[in-house]
Amino acid sequence: MTGYNDQPSTGACVAFAPPTFRVATYNVHKCRGLDRRVRPARIVEVLREIDADIVALQEVFGADGKSQTFDQAREIAQALGYDLCFGENRRLNGSGYGNAILSRFPLHRAQNYDLSWRWCERRGCLRADIVLDGGFLLHVFNVHLGTSYVERRHQARRLVSAEILSNAELNGARIVLGDFNEWTRGLTSKLLAVHLQSADIRSHLRRPRTYPGILPVVHLDHIYYDSRLQLEKLELHRSHTALIASDHLPLVADFRWASA
């Protein structure tokens, strides 16, 4: 992947200052709200409120190239004017179902990794390579892990493997975000902490729980990031529409590219 800057120039003349950007992770629950109505337009409204540059969606329907049925991911992306990549993990109701990444910046590569384990529900990690202003390369990994403790241990080892997060071809900064279904400090948290920094909600939000949105009892949604990035702000978006649109609330983070 030549032609990208993985860190800002240290020369006397710098064409672009290190960029700042906003990311969000949002499990949209098939766009089905707490009122049981399927309304992608409400998800669009929530994302407009957040105004993130990059959005990771979980539990969303997307097109498989054969049918436009239930193509929620494309409907949301087009309404916002974002680039889109979709990672199908399984078929549901005749349509593709999985994770999506939306971006204001150009998407230059996308790849979906299978994290499934044995008989459990098909799970995946969607990677998108995104070029920010100034040519800064960002690798975004959108993750939705399983609900079983043993299942997540398998998925954690695969996630940090040489094929995915420890891939020698990655020369940009990495962000891993999504629904980890891990509310205690399990193997996933421990392994990711070796490679990346955690956006600690206890430090930024003064609370240990984020799910469900109306009455939080556990913390499922996480963001991990490369040391080349500096976390400026972390927040849980709790607007009136967000409280109804899905059973999860969007977790939003502002980053600055750290100086070389």
PDB file of C-alpha atoms in Angstrom:
ATOM      1  CA  MET A   1       0.000   0.000   0.000  1.00  0.00           C
ATOM      2  CA  THR A   2       2.391   2.648  -1.154  1.00  0.00           C
ATOM      3  CA  GLY A   3       1.577   6.313  -1.366  1.00  0.00           C
ATOM      4  CA  TYR A   4       0.088   6.632   2.137  1.00  0.00           C
ATOM      5  CA  ASN A   5       1.508   8.423   5.153  1.00  0.00           C
ATOM      6  CA  ASP A   6       1.379   6.354   8.331  1.00  0.00           C
ATOM      7  CA  GLN A   7       2.723   9.323  10.296  1.00  0.00           C
ATOM      8  CA  PRO A   8       3.083  13.064   9.641  1.00  0.00           C
ATOM      9  CA  SER A   9       6.214  14.450   8.037  1.00  0.00           C
ATOM     10  CA  THR A  10       8.885  15.880  10.332  1.00  0.00           C
ATOM     11  CA  GLY A  11      10.321  18.165   7.691  1.00  0.00           C
ATOM     12  CA  ALA A  12      10.244  21.969   7.800  1.00  0.00           C
ATOM     13  CA  CYS A  13       7.420  22.103   5.267  1.00  0.00           C
ATOM     14  CA  VAL A  14       4.315  20.071   6.082  1.00  0.00           C
ATOM     15  CA  ALA A  15       1.493  20.083   3.526  1.00  0.00           C
ATOM     16  CA  PHE A  16      -1.109  18.665   5.913  1.00  0.00           C
ATOM     17  CA  ALA A  17      -1.401  18.875   9.674  1.00  0.00           C
ATOM     18  CA  PRO A  18      -2.079  15.571  11.455  1.00  0.00           C
ATOM     19  CA  PRO A  19      -5.830  14.980  11.068  1.00  0.00           C
ATOM     20  CA  THR A  20      -8.574  14.822  13.666  1.00  0.00           C
ATOM     21  CA  PHE A  21     -11.589  12.603  13.097  1.00  0.00           C
ATOM     22  CA  ARG A  22     -14.641  11.117  14.828  1.00  0.00           C
ATOM     23  CA  VAL A  23     -15.613   7.446  14.866  1.00  0.00           C
ATOM     24  CA  ALA A  24     -18.711   5.699  16.197  1.00  0.00           C
ATOM     25  CA  THR A  25     -19.712   2.109  16.811  1.00  0.00           C
ATOM     26  CA  TYR A  26     -23.426   1.312  16.755  1.00  0.00           C
ATOM     27  CA  ASN A  27     -25.281  -2.002  16.985  1.00  0.00           C
ATOM     28  CA  VAL A  28     -28.493  -1.071  15.162  1.00  0.00           C
ATOM     29  CA  HIS A  29     -30.377  -4.306  16.008  1.00  0.00           C
ATOM     30  CA  LYS A  30     -31.676  -4.756  12.414  1.00  0.00           C
ATOM     31  CA  CYS A  31     -32.951  -1.142  12.676  1.00  0.00           C
ATOM     32  CA  ARG A  32     -35.667  -2.454  14.986  1.00  0.00           C
ATOM     33  CA  GLY A  33     -36.376  -0.024  17.795  1.00  0.00           C
ATOM     34  CA  LEU A  34     -37.730  -0.531  21.270  1.00  0.00           C
ATOM     35  CA  ASP A  35     -41.210   0.042  19.823  1.00  0.00           C
ATOM     36  CA  ARG A  36     -40.642  -3.065  17.620  1.00  0.00           C
ATOM     37  CA  ARG A  37     -40.757  -0.976  14.439  1.00  0.00           C
ATOM     38  CA  VAL A  38     -38.085  -1.343  11.763  1.00  0.00           C
ATOM     39  CA  ARG A  39     -37.051   2.213  10.874  1.00  0.00           C
ATOM     40  CA  PRO A  40     -33.668   2.744   9.133  1.00  0.00           C
ATOM     41  CA  ALA A  41     -34.593   6.443   8.933  1.00  0.00           C
ATOM     42  CA  ARG A  42     -34.258   6.677  12.720  1.00  0.00           C
ATOM     43  CA  ILE A  43     -30.747   5.285  12.525  1.00  0.00           C
ATOM     44  CA  VAL A  44     -29.976   7.937   9.904  1.00  0.00           C
ATOM     45  CA  GLU A  45     -31.312  10.626  12.258  1.00  0.00           C
ATOM     46  CA  VAL A  46     -29.123   9.370  15.111  1.00  0.00           C
ATOM     47  CA  LEU A  47     -26.036   9.305  12.890  1.00  0.00           C
ATOM     48  CA  ARG A  48     -26.748  12.842  11.723  1.00  0.00           C
ATOM     49  CA  GLU A  49     -26.836  13.905  15.378  1.00  0.00           C
ATOM     50  CA  ILE A  50     -23.443  12.257  15.979  1.00  0.00           C
ATOM     51  CA  ASP A  51     -21.835  13.612  12.783  1.00  0.00           C
ATOM     52  CA  ALA A  52     -19.076  10.981  12.805  1.00  0.00           C
ATOM     53  CA  ASP A  53     -16.570  10.660   9.971  1.00  0.00           C
ATOM     54  CA  ILE A  54     -16.425   6.859  10.242  1.00  0.00           C
ATOM     55  CA  VAL A  55     -19.237   4.618  11.527  1.00  0.00           C
ATOM     56  CA  ALA A  56     -19.135   0.897  12.342  1.00  0.00           C
ATOM     57  CA  LEU A  57     -22.576  -0.744  12.275  1.00  0.00           C
ATOM     58  CA  GLN A  58     -23.411  -4.201  13.595  1.00  0.00           C
ATOM     59  CA  GLU A  59     -26.552  -6.323  13.091  1.00  0.00           C
ATOM     60  CA  VAL A  60     -27.506  -4.683   9.817  1.00  0.00           C
ATOM     61  CA  PHE A  61     -28.946  -6.069   6.573  1.00  0.00           C
ATOM     62  CA  GLY A  62     -27.001  -5.492   3.375  1.00  0.00           C
ATOM     63  CA  ALA A  63     -27.096  -6.360  -0.314  1.00  0.00           C
ATOM     64  CA  ASP A  64     -25.455  -9.531  -1.612  1.00  0.00           C
ATOM     65  CA  GLY A  65     -25.286  -8.399  -5.216  1.00  0.00           C
ATOM     66  CA  LYS A  66     -28.361 -10.456  -6.159  1.00  0.00           C
ATOM     67  CA  SER A  67     -31.129  -8.679  -4.285  1.00  0.00           C
ATOM     68  CA  GLN A  68     -31.788  -5.241  -2.831  1.00  0.00           C
ATOM     69  CA  THR A  69     -34.184  -6.645  -0.228  1.00  0.00           C
ATOM     70  CA  PHE A  70     -33.537  -5.304   3.260  1.00  0.00           C
ATOM     71  CA  ASP A  71     -30.463  -3.362   2.106  1.00  0.00           C
ATOM     72  CA  GLN A  72     -30.459  -1.210   5.220  1.00  0.00           C
ATOM     73  CA  ALA A  73     -26.717  -0.516   5.049  1.00  0.00           C
ATOM     74  CA  ARG A  74     -26.941   1.073   1.602  1.00  0.00           C
ATOM     75  CA  GLU A  75     -30.090   2.991   2.499  1.00  0.00           C
ATOM     76  CA  ILE A  76     -28.347   4.519   5.520  1.00  0.00           C
ATOM     77  CA  ALA A  77     -25.117   5.249   3.649  1.00  0.00           C
ATOM     78  CA  GLN A  78     -26.880   6.920   0.719  1.00  0.00           C
ATOM     79  CA  ALA A  79     -29.007   9.066   3.019  1.00  0.00           C
ATOM     80  CA  LEU A  80     -25.825  10.338   4.691  1.00  0.00           C
ATOM     81  CA  GLY A  81     -23.669  10.508   1.564  1.00  0.00           C
ATOM     82  CA  TYR A  82     -21.048   8.094   2.949  1.00  0.00           C
ATOM     83  CA  ASP A  83     -18.917   5.465   1.240  1.00  0.00           C
ATOM     84  CA  LEU A  84     -19.928   1.958   2.278  1.00  0.00           C
ATOM     85  CA  CYS A  85     -18.509  -1.513   2.653  1.00  0.00           C
ATOM     86  CA  PHE A  86     -20.522  -4.461   3.937  1.00  0.00           C
ATOM     87  CA  GLY A  87     -19.387  -7.746   5.444  1.00  0.00           C
ATOM     88  CA  GLU A  88     -21.939 -10.552   5.263  1.00  0.00           C
ATOM     89  CA  ASN A  89     -21.651 -13.064   8.090  1.00  0.00           C
ATOM     90  CA  ARG A  90     -24.779 -15.104   7.389  1.00  0.00           C
ATOM     91  CA  ARG A  91     -28.112 -15.167   5.543  1.00  0.00           C
ATOM     92  CA  LEU A  92     -31.205 -14.023   7.377  1.00  0.00           C
ATOM     93  CA  ASN A  93     -34.692 -13.664   5.908  1.00  0.00           C
ATOM     94  CA  GLY A  94     -33.214 -14.122   2.437  1.00  0.00           C
ATOM     95  CA  SER A  95     -30.760 -11.226   2.741  1.00  0.00           C
ATOM     96  CA  GLY A  96     -27.171 -10.678   3.782  1.00  0.00           C
ATOM     97  CA  TYR A  97     -26.704  -9.895   7.472  1.00  0.00           C
ATOM     98  CA  GLY A  98     -23.590  -8.677   9.239  1.00  0.00           C
ATOM     99  CA  ASN A  99     -21.438  -5.590   9.750  1.00  0.00           C
ATOM    100  CA  ALA A 100     -20.977  -2.390   7.751  1.00  0.00           C
ATOM    101  CA  ILE A 101     -18.486   0.480   7.742  1.00  0.00           C
ATOM    102  CA  LEU A 102     -19.521   3.946   6.530  1.00  0.00           C
ATOM    103  CA  SER A 103     -16.963   6.652   5.833  1.00  0.00           C
ATOM    104  CA  ARG A 104     -16.758  10.256   4.679  1.00  0.00           C
ATOM    105  CA  PHE A 105     -13.202   9.524   3.582  1.00  0.00           C
ATOM    106  CA  PRO A 106     -12.346   7.272   0.610  1.00  0.00           C
ATOM    107  CA  LEU A 107     -12.527   3.524   1.217  1.00  0.00           C
ATOM    108  CA  HIS A 108      -9.585   1.909  -0.538  1.00  0.00           C
ATOM    109  CA  ARG A 109      -9.901  -1.707   0.538  1.00  0.00           C
ATOM    110  CA  ALA A 110     -12.356  -3.903   2.400  1.00  0.00           C
ATOM    111  CA  GLN A 111     -12.089  -7.474   3.652  1.00  0.00           C
ATOM    112  CA  ASN A 112     -14.358  -9.587   5.826  1.00  0.00           C
ATOM    113  CA  TYR A 113     -12.786 -12.163   8.162  1.00  0.00           C
ATOM    114  CA  ASP A 114     -14.721 -15.172   9.415  1.00  0.00           C
ATOM    115  CA  LEU A 115     -14.602 -15.411  13.220  1.00  0.00           C
ATOM    116  CA  SER A 116     -17.179 -18.201  13.508  1.00  0.00           C
ATOM    117  CA  TRP A 117     -16.640 -21.059  15.938  1.00  0.00           C
ATOM    118  CA  ARG A 118     -18.157 -24.511  15.619  1.00  0.00           C
ATOM    119  CA  TRP A 119     -21.966 -24.590  15.828  1.00  0.00           C
ATOM    120  CA  CYS A 120     -22.379 -21.017  17.105  1.00  0.00           C
ATOM    121  CA  GLU A 121     -23.900 -18.168  15.102  1.00  0.00           C
ATOM    122  CA  ARG A 122     -21.713 -16.966  12.227  1.00  0.00           C
ATOM    123  CA  ARG A 123     -19.611 -13.979  13.297  1.00  0.00           C
ATOM    124  CA  GLY A 124     -17.165 -11.713  11.504  1.00  0.00           C
ATOM    125  CA  CYS A 125     -14.701  -8.865  11.541  1.00  0.00           C
ATOM    126  CA  LEU A 126     -14.952  -6.339   8.703  1.00  0.00           C
ATOM    127  CA  ARG A 127     -11.765  -4.451   7.833  1.00  0.00           C
ATOM    128  CA  ALA A 128     -11.727  -1.212   5.847  1.00  0.00           C
ATOM    129  CA  ASP A 129      -8.621   0.733   4.828  1.00  0.00           C
ATOM    130  CA  ILE A 130      -9.466   4.438   4.857  1.00  0.00           C
ATOM    131  CA  VAL A 131      -7.304   7.331   3.722  1.00  0.00           C
ATOM    132  CA  LEU A 132      -7.764  10.494   5.776  1.00  0.00           C
ATOM    133  CA  ASP A 133      -6.916  14.027   4.681  1.00  0.00           C
ATOM    134  CA  GLY A 134      -3.202  14.332   3.997  1.00  0.00           C
ATOM    135  CA  GLY A 135      -2.838  10.678   3.005  1.00  0.00           C
ATOM    136  CA  PHE A 136      -2.908   9.243   6.537  1.00  0.00           C
ATOM    137  CA  LEU A 137      -3.871   5.566   6.373  1.00  0.00           C
ATOM    138  CA  LEU A 138      -6.301   4.123   8.907  1.00  0.00           C
ATOM    139  CA  HIS A 139      -7.213   0.441   9.271  1.00  0.00           C
ATOM    140  CA  VAL A 140     -10.693   0.096  10.789  1.00  0.00           C
ATOM    141  CA  PHE A 141     -11.817  -3.287  12.144  1.00  0.00           C
ATOM    142  CA  ASN A 142     -15.549  -3.640  12.861  1.00  0.00           C
ATOM    143  CA  VAL A 143     -16.130  -6.577  15.196  1.00  0.00           C
ATOM    144  CA  HIS A 144     -19.169  -8.464  16.448  1.00  0.00           C
ATOM    145  CA  LEU A 145     -18.164 -11.321  18.745  1.00  0.00           C
ATOM    146  CA  GLY A 146     -20.236 -14.191  20.101  1.00  0.00           C
ATOM    147  CA  THR A 147     -22.219 -14.498  23.296  1.00  0.00           C
ATOM    148  CA  SER A 148     -20.473 -17.659  24.533  1.00  0.00           C
ATOM    149  CA  TYR A 149     -17.419 -17.341  26.796  1.00  0.00           C
ATOM    150  CA  VAL A 150     -15.574 -20.218  25.099  1.00  0.00           C
ATOM    151  CA  GLU A 151     -16.554 -18.910  21.659  1.00  0.00           C
ATOM    152  CA  ARG A 152     -15.073 -15.479  22.393  1.00  0.00           C
ATOM    153  CA  ARG A 153     -11.782 -17.019  23.542  1.00  0.00           C
ATOM    154  CA  HIS A 154     -11.409 -18.643  20.116  1.00  0.00           C
ATOM    155  CA  GLN A 155     -12.399 -15.414  18.369  1.00  0.00           C
ATOM    156  CA  ALA A 156      -9.963 -13.344  20.439  1.00  0.00           C
ATOM    157  CA  ARG A 157      -6.995 -15.479  19.395  1.00  0.00           C
ATOM    158  CA  ARG A 158      -8.017 -15.303  15.761  1.00  0.00           C
ATOM    159  CA  LEU A 159      -8.543 -11.546  15.949  1.00  0.00           C
ATOM    160  CA  VAL A 160      -4.976 -10.824  17.118  1.00  0.00           C
ATOM    161  CA  SER A 161      -3.461 -13.372  14.720  1.00  0.00           C
ATOM    162  CA  ALA A 162      -1.006 -12.612  11.919  1.00  0.00           C
ATOM    163  CA  GLU A 163      -3.862 -12.768   9.425  1.00  0.00           C
ATOM    164  CA  ILE A 164      -5.916  -9.957  10.983  1.00  0.00           C
ATOM    165  CA  LEU A 165      -4.602  -7.444  13.556  1.00  0.00           C
ATOM    166  CA  SER A 166      -0.973  -8.577  13.517  1.00  0.00           C
ATOM    167  CA  ASN A 167      -0.807  -8.643   9.713  1.00  0.00           C
ATOM    168  CA  ALA A 168       2.648  -7.503   8.598  1.00  0.00           C
ATOM    169  CA  GLU A 169       1.079  -5.641   5.658  1.00  0.00           C
ATOM    170  CA  LEU A 170      -0.646  -3.138   7.958  1.00  0.00           C
ATOM    171  CA  ASN A 171       1.354   0.091   7.832  1.00  0.00           C
ATOM    172  CA  GLY A 172      -1.302   2.522   9.020  1.00  0.00           C
ATOM    173  CA  ALA A 173      -2.881   3.124  12.416  1.00  0.00           C
ATOM    174  CA  ARG A 174      -5.437   0.580  13.645  1.00  0.00           C
ATOM    175  CA  ILE A 175      -8.821   1.021  15.312  1.00  0.00           C
ATOM    176  CA  VAL A 176     -10.851  -1.973  16.508  1.00  0.00           C
ATOM    177  CA  LEU A 177     -14.426  -1.249  17.542  1.00  0.00           C
ATOM    178  CA  GLY A 178     -17.802  -2.903  17.764  1.00  0.00           C
ATOM    179  CA  ASP A 179     -19.984  -5.129  19.894  1.00  0.00           C
ATOM    180  CA  PHE A 180     -17.645  -7.479  21.772  1.00  0.00           C
ATOM    181  CA  ASN A 181     -20.366  -9.077  23.920  1.00  0.00           C
ATOM    182  CA  GLU A 182     -17.786  -9.043  26.717  1.00  0.00           C
ATOM    183  CA  TRP A 183     -18.910  -7.375  29.929  1.00  0.00           C
ATOM    184  CA  THR A 184     -16.003  -8.634  32.072  1.00  0.00           C
ATOM    185  CA  ARG A 185     -12.276  -8.469  31.456  1.00  0.00           C
ATOM    186  CA  GLY A 186     -11.959 -11.667  29.442  1.00  0.00           C
ATOM    187  CA  LEU A 187      -9.344 -12.999  27.051  1.00  0.00           C
ATOM    188  CA  THR A 188     -10.400 -10.604  24.276  1.00  0.00           C
ATOM    189  CA  SER A 189      -9.738  -7.561  26.455  1.00  0.00           C
ATOM    190  CA  LYS A 190      -6.421  -8.972  27.679  1.00  0.00           C
ATOM    191  CA  LEU A 191      -5.116  -9.866  24.221  1.00  0.00           C
ATOM    192  CA  LEU A 192      -6.174  -6.573  22.633  1.00  0.00           C
ATOM    193  CA  ALA A 193      -4.536  -4.665  25.501  1.00  0.00           C
ATOM    194  CA  VAL A 194      -1.203  -6.185  24.418  1.00  0.00           C
ATOM    195  CA  HIS A 195      -1.520  -4.704  20.936  1.00  0.00           C
ATOM    196  CA  LEU A 196      -3.701  -1.599  21.379  1.00  0.00           C
ATOM    197  CA  GLN A 197      -4.958   0.951  23.874  1.00  0.00           C
ATOM    198  CA  SER A 198      -8.484   0.832  25.255  1.00  0.00           C
ATOM    199  CA  ALA A 199     -10.955   3.718  25.265  1.00  0.00           C
ATOM    200  CA  ASP A 200     -11.817   3.286  28.942  1.00  0.00           C
ATOM    201  CA  ILE A 201     -15.420   4.321  29.580  1.00  0.00           C
ATOM    202  CA  ARG A 202     -14.791   4.551  33.331  1.00  0.00           C
ATOM    203  CA  SER A 203     -12.260   7.335  32.770  1.00  0.00           C
ATOM    204  CA  HIS A 204     -14.265   9.252  30.178  1.00  0.00           C
ATOM    205  CA  LEU A 205     -17.911   8.508  30.963  1.00  0.00           C
ATOM    206  CA  ARG A 206     -17.681   7.972  34.728  1.00  0.00           C
ATOM    207  CA  ARG A 207     -19.821   4.862  34.329  1.00  0.00           C
ATOM    208  CA  PRO A 208     -19.095   1.126  33.957  1.00  0.00           C
ATOM    209  CA  ARG A 209     -22.173   0.158  31.877  1.00  0.00           C
ATOM    210  CA  THR A 210     -23.593   1.090  28.473  1.00  0.00           C
ATOM    211  CA  TYR A 211     -26.162  -1.613  27.522  1.00  0.00           C
ATOM    212  CA  PRO A 212     -29.120  -1.606  27.147  1.00  0.00           C
ATOM    213  CA  GLY A 213     -29.516   2.083  26.425  1.00  0.00           C
ATOM    214  CA  ILE A 214     -32.603   2.729  28.558  1.00  0.00           C
ATOM    215  CA  LEU A 215     -31.276   1.032  31.707  1.00  0.00           C
ATOM    216  CA  PRO A 216     -27.601  -0.018  31.326  1.00  0.00           C
ATOM    217  CA  VAL A 217     -26.521  -3.137  33.220  1.00  0.00           C
ATOM    218  CA  VAL A 218     -23.438  -4.298  31.231  1.00  0.00           C
ATOM    219  CA  HIS A 219     -20.733  -2.878  28.939  1.00  0.00           C
ATOM    220  CA  LEU A 220     -20.635  -4.553  25.506  1.00  0.00           C
ATOM    221  CA  ASP A 221     -19.453  -1.899  23.025  1.00  0.00           C
ATOM    222  CA  HIS A 222     -15.725  -1.147  22.975  1.00  0.00           C
ATOM    223  CA  ILE A 223     -13.118   0.863  21.070  1.00  0.00           C
ATOM    224  CA  TYR A 224      -9.403  -0.015  20.918  1.00  0.00           C
ATOM    225  CA  TYR A 225      -6.838   2.104  19.106  1.00  0.00           C
ATOM    226  CA  ASP A 226      -3.225   2.305  18.000  1.00  0.00           C
ATOM    227  CA  SER A 227      -0.613   4.271  19.961  1.00  0.00           C
ATOM    228  CA  ARG A 228      -0.207   6.545  16.936  1.00  0.00           C
ATOM    229  CA  LEU A 229      -3.645   7.943  17.751  1.00  0.00           C
ATOM    230  CA  GLN A 230      -4.595  10.166  20.663  1.00  0.00           C
ATOM    231  CA  LEU A 231      -8.079   9.855  22.155  1.00  0.00           C
ATOM    232  CA  GLU A 232      -9.519  13.341  22.643  1.00  0.00           C
ATOM    233  CA  LYS A 233     -13.066  12.535  23.769  1.00  0.00           C
ATOM    234  CA  LEU A 234     -15.344   9.556  24.383  1.00  0.00           C
ATOM    235  CA  GLU A 235     -19.103   9.742  24.813  1.00  0.00           C
ATOM    236  CA  LEU A 236     -22.263   7.650  24.767  1.00  0.00           C
ATOM    237  CA  HIS A 237     -24.858   9.332  22.555  1.00  0.00           C
ATOM    238  CA  ARG A 238     -28.156   9.432  24.490  1.00  0.00           C
ATOM    239  CA  SER A 239     -30.589  11.528  22.431  1.00  0.00           C
ATOM    240  CA  HIS A 240     -34.351  10.866  22.499  1.00  0.00           C
ATOM    241  CA  THR A 241     -34.209   9.188  19.087  1.00  0.00           C
ATOM    242  CA  ALA A 242     -31.182   7.088  20.020  1.00  0.00           C
ATOM    243  CA  LEU A 243     -32.959   5.739  23.090  1.00  0.00           C
ATOM    244  CA  ILE A 244     -35.743   4.376  20.852  1.00  0.00           C
ATOM    245  CA  ALA A 245     -33.988   3.497  17.568  1.00  0.00           C
ATOM    246  CA  SER A 246     -32.062   0.443  18.877  1.00  0.00           C
ATOM    247  CA  ASP A 247     -31.369  -1.442  22.089  1.00  0.00           C
ATOM    248  CA  HIS A 248     -27.748  -0.224  21.893  1.00  0.00           C
ATOM    249  CA  LEU A 249     -26.548   3.375  22.083  1.00  0.00           C
ATOM    250  CA  PRO A 250     -23.756   4.661  19.805  1.00  0.00           C
ATOM    251  CA  LEU A 251     -20.312   4.908  21.419  1.00  0.00           C
ATOM    252  CA  VAL A 252     -18.508   7.904  19.894  1.00  0.00           C
ATOM    253  CA  ALA A 253     -14.800   8.799  20.022  1.00  0.00           C
ATOM    254  CA  ASP A 254     -12.819  11.798  18.779  1.00  0.00           C
ATOM    255  CA  PHE A 255      -9.203  11.085  17.789  1.00  0.00           C
ATOM    256  CA  ARG A 256      -6.178  13.121  16.844  1.00  0.00           C
ATOM    257  CA  TRP A 257      -3.232  11.682  14.934  1.00  0.00           C
ATOM    258  CA  ALA A 258      -0.354  11.906  17.403  1.00  0.00           C
ATOM    259  CA  SER A 259       2.678  13.931  16.326  1.00  0.00           C
ATOM    260  CA  ALA A 260       5.650  12.001  15.022  1.00  0.00           C
TER     261      ALA A 260
END
